[in-house]
PDB file of C-alpha atoms in Angstrom:
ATOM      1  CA  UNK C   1       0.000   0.000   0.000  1.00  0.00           C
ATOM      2  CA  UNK C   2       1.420   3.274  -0.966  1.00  0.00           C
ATOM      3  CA  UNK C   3       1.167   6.238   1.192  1.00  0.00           C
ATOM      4  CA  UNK C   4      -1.790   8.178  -0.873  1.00  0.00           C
ATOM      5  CA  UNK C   5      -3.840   5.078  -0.229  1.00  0.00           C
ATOM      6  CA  UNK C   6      -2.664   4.928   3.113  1.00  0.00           C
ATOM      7  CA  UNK C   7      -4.015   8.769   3.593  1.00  0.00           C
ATOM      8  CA  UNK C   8      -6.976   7.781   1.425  1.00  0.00           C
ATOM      9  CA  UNK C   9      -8.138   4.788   3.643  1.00  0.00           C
ATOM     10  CA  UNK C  10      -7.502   6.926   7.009  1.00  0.00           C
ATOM     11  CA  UNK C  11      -9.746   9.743   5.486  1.00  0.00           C
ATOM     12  CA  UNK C  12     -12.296   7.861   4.698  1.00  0.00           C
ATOM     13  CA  UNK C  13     -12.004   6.050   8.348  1.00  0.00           C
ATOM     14  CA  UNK C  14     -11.875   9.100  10.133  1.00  0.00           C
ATOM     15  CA  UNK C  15     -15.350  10.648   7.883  1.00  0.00           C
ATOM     16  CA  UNK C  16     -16.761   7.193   8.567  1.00  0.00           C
ATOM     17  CA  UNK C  17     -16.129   8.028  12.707  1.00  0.00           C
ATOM     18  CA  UNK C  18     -16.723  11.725  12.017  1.00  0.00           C
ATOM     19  CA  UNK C  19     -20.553  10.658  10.441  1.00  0.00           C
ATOM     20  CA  UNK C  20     -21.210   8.595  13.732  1.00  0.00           C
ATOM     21  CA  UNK C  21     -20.774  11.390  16.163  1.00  0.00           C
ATOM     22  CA  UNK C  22     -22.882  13.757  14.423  1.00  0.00           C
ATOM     23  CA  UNK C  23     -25.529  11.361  14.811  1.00  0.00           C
ATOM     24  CA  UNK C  24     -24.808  10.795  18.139  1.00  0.00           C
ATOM     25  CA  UNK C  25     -24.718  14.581  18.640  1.00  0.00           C
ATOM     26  CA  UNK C  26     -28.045  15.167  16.820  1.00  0.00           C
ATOM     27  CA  UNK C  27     -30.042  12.998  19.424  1.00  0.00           C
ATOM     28  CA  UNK C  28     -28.356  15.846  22.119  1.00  0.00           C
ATOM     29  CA  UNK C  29     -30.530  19.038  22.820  1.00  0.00           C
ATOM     30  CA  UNK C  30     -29.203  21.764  20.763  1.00  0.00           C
ATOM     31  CA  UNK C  31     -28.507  25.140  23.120  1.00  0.00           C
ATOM     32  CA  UNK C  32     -29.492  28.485  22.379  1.00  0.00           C
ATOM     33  CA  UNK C  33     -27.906  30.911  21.368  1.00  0.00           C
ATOM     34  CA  UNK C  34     -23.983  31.150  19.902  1.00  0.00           C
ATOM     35  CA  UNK C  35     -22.119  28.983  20.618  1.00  0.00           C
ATOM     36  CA  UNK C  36     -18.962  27.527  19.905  1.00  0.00           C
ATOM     37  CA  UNK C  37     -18.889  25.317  16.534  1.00  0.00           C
ATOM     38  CA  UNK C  38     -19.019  21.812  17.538  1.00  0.00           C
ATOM     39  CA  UNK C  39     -15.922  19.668  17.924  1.00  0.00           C
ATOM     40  CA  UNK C  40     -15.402  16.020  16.643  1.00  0.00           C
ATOM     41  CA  UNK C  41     -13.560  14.992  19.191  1.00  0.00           C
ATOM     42  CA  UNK C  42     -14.260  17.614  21.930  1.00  0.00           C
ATOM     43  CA  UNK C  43     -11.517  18.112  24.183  1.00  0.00           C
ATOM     44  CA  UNK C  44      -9.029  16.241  22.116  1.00  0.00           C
ATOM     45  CA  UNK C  45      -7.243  18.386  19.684  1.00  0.00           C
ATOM     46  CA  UNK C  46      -6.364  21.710  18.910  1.00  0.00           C
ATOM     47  CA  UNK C  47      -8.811  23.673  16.634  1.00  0.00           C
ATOM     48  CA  UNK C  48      -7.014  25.616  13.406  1.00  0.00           C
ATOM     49  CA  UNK C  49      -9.103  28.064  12.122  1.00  0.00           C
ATOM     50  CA  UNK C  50      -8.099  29.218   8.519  1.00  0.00           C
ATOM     51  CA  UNK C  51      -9.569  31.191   5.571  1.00  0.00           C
ATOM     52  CA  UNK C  52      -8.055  33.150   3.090  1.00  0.00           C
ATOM     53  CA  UNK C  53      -8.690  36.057   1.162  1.00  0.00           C
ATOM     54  CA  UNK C  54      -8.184  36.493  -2.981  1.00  0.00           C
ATOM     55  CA  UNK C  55      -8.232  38.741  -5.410  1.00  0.00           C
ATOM     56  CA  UNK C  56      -9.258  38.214  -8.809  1.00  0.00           C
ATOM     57  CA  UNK C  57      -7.679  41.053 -10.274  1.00  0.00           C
ATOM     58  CA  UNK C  58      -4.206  40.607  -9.102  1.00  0.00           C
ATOM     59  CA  UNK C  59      -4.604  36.934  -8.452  1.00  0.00           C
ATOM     60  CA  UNK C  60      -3.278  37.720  -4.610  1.00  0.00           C
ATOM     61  CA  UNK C  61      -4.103  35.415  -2.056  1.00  0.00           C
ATOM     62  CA  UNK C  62      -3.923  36.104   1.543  1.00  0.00           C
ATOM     63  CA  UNK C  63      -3.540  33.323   4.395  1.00  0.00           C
ATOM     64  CA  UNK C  64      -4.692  33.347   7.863  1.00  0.00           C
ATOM     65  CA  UNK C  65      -4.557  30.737  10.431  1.00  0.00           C
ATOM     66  CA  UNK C  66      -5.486  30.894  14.131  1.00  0.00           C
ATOM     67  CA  UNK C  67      -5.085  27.869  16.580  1.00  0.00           C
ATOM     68  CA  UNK C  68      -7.398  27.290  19.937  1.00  0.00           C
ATOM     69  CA  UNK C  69      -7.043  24.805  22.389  1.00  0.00           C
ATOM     70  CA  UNK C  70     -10.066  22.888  23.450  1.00  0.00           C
ATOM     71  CA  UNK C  71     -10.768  25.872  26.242  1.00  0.00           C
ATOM     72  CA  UNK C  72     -11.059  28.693  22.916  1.00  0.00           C
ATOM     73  CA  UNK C  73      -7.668  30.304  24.096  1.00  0.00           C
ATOM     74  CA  UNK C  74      -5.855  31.122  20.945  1.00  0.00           C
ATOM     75  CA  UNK C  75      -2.308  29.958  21.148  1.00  0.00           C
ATOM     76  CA  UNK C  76      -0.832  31.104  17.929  1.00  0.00           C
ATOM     77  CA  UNK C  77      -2.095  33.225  14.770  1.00  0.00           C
ATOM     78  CA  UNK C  78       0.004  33.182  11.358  1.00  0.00           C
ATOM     79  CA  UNK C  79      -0.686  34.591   8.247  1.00  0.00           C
ATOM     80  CA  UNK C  80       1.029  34.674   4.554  1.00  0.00           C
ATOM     81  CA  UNK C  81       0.479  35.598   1.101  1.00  0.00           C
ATOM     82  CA  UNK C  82       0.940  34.435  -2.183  1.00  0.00           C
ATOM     83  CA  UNK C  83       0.693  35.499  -5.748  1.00  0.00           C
ATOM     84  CA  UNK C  84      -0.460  33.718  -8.767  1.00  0.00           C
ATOM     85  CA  UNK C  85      -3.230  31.971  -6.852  1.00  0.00           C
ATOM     86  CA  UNK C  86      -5.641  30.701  -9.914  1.00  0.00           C
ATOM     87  CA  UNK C  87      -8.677  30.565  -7.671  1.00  0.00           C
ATOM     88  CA  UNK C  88     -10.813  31.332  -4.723  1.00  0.00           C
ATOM     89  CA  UNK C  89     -11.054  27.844  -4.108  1.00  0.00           C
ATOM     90  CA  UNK C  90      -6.945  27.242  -4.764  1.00  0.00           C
ATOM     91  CA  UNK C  91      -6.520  30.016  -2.086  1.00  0.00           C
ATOM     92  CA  UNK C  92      -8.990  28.511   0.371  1.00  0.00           C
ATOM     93  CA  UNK C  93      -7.120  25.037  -0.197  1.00  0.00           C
ATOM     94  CA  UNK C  94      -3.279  27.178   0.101  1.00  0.00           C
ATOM     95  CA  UNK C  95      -4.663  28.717   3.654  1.00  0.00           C
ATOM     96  CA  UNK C  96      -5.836  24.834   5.191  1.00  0.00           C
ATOM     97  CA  UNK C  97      -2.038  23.779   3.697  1.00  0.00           C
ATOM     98  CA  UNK C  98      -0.401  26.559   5.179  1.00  0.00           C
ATOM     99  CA  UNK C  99      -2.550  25.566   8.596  1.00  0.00           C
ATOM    100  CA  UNK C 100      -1.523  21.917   8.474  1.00  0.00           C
ATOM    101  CA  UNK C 101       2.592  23.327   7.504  1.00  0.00           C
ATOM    102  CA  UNK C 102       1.942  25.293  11.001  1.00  0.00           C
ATOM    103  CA  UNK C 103       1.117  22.602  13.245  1.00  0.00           C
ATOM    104  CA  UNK C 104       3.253  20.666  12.211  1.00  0.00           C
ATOM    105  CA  UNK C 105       6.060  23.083  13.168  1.00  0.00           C
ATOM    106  CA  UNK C 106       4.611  23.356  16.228  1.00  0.00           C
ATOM    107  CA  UNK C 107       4.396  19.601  16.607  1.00  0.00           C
ATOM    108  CA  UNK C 108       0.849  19.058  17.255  1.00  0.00           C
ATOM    109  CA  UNK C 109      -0.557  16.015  16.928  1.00  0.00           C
ATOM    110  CA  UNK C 110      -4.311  15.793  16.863  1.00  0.00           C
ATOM    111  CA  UNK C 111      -5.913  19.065  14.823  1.00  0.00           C
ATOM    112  CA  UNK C 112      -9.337  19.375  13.895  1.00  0.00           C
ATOM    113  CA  UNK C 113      -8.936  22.409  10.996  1.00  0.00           C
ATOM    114  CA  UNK C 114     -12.212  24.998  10.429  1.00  0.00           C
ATOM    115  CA  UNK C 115     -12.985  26.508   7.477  1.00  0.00           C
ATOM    116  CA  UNK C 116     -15.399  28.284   6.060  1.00  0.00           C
ATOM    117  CA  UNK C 117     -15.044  27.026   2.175  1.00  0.00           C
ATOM    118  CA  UNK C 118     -18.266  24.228   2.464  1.00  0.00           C
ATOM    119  CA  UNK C 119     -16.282  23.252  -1.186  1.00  0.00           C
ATOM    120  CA  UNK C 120     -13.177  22.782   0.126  1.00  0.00           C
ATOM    121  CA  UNK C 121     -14.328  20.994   2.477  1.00  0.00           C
ATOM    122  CA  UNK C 122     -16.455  19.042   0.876  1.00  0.00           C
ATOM    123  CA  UNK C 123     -13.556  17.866  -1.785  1.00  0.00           C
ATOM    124  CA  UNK C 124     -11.417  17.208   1.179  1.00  0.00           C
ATOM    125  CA  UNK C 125     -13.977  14.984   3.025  1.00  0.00           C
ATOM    126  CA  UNK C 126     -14.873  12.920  -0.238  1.00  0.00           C
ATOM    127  CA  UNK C 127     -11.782  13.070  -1.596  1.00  0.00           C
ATOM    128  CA  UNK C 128     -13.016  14.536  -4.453  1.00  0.00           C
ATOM    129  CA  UNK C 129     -10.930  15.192  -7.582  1.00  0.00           C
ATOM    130  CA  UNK C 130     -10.786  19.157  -8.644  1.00  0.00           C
ATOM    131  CA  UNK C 131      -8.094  19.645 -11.406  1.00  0.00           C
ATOM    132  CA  UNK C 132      -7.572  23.657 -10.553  1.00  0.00           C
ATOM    133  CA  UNK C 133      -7.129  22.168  -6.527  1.00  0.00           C
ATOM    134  CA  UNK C 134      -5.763  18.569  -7.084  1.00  0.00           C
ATOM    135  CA  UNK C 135      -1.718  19.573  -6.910  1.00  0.00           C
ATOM    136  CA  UNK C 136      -2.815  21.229  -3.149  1.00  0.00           C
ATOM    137  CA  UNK C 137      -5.346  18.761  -2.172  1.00  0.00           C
ATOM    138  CA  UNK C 138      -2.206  16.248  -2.472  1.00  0.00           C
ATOM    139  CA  UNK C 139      -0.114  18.098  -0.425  1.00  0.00           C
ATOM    140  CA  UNK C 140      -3.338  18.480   1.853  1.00  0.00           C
ATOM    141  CA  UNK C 141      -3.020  14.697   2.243  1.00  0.00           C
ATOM    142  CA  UNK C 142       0.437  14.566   2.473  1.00  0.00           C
ATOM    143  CA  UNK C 143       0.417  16.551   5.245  1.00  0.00           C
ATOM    144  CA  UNK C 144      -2.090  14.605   7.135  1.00  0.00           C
ATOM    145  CA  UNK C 145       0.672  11.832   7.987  1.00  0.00           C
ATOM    146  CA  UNK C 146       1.841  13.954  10.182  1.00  0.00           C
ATOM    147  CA  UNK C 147      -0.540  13.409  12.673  1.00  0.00           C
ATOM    148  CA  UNK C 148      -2.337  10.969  14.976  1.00  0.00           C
ATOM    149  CA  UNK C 149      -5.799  12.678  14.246  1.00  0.00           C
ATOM    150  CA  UNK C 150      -6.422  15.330  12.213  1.00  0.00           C
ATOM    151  CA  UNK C 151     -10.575  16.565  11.078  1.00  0.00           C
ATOM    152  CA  UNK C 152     -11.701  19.058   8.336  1.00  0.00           C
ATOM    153  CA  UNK C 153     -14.951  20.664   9.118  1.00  0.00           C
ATOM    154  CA  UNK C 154     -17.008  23.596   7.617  1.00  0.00           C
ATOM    155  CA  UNK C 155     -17.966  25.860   9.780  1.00  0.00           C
ATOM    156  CA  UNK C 156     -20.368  29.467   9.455  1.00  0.00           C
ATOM    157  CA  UNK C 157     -18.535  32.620   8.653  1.00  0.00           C
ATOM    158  CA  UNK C 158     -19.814  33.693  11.745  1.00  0.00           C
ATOM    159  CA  UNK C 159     -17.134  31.471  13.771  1.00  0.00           C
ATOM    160  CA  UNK C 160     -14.095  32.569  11.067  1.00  0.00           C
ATOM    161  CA  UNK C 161     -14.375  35.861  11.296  1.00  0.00           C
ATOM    162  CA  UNK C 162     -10.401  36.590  13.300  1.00  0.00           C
ATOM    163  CA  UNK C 163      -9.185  33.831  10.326  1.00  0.00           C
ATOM    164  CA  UNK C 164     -10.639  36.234   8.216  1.00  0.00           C
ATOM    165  CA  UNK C 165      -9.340  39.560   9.226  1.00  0.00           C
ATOM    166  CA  UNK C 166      -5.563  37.825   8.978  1.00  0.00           C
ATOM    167  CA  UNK C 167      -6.411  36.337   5.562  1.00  0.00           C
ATOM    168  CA  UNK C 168      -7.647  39.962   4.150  1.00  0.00           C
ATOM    169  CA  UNK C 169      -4.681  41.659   5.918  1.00  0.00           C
ATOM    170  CA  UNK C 170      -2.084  39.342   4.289  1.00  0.00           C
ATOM    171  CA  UNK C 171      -3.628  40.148   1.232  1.00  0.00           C
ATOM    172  CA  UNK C 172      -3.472  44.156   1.728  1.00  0.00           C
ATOM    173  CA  UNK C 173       0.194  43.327   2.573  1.00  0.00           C
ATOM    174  CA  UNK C 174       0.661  41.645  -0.710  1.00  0.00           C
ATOM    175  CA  UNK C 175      -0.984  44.592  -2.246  1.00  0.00           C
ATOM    176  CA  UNK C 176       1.353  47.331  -1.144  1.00  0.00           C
ATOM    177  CA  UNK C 177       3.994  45.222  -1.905  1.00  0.00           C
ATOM    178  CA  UNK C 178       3.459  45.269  -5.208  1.00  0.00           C
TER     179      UNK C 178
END
């Protein structure tokens, strides 16, 4: 078994537990009010929140990543930027690499990333096959040996917003750079 299906066969493992504790936390009573987005594995890992930020006309991307322990005490925020990003979507996917890069540096081990991008996520999840994404998305699965337990889940704007001021800031950087 090479290592893609090695990361393949984890992934879909990991959805496969993933799917079984969402029904188990549907039969709980939802809470009013907003809340923190719901963990997989509650208490367990270390949340990365990422988004990024792109612009069409200068095909800038911006980066921003900010990691929570399981109390919502941010531990570390990073941010980059990139040019000649080809997509929304290929920018999304950069910003959850450049996440997974970052916790592995800080030797993490169990990461549950948050994104807004339902797509990304999506592709990730299902391992779906997106030519403008697929040279990322391998990377995004390379990157996943690295740890014991890692999750991808899409989460509402709503919870991204300090991801999103870092992505939008990175890409102002790139901006005056230029």
């Amino acid at each position: 078994m090479d290592s893609l299906e090695l990361v393949t066969l984890a992934l879909k493992e990991a959805r496969i537990w993933q799917s079984a504790q969402r029904e188990k936390g549907k039969q709980q009573t939802p809470q009013k009010g907003r809340q923190a987005p719901p963990t997989c594995h509650r208490g367990m890992e270390t949340q990365c929140f990422v988004d990024a930020a792109w612009n069409a006309g200068t095909s800038g991307g911006g980066f921003g990543c900010i990691f929570k322990d399981t109390t919502g005490r941010t531990l570390q925020q990073c941010s980059s930027n990139r040019s000649n990003v080809s997509s929304a979507l290929v920018a999304e996917a950069l910003a959850v690499k450049a996440g997974l890069k970052a916790a592995r540096l800080l030797g993490l081990r169990k990461l549950a990333i948050r994104s807004d991008s339902k797509s990304l996520i999506k592709a990730i999840n299902t391992n779906e096959k997106i030519v403008e994404a697929q040279g990322v998305l391998f990377d995004i699965y390379q990157l996943c040996t690295s740890f014991t337990s890692v999750s991808f889940d899409f989460i509402s704007r709503d919870f991204n917003e300090d991801a999103d001021a870092l992505a939008k800031a990175a890409l102002q950087n790139l901006s005056n750079s230029v």
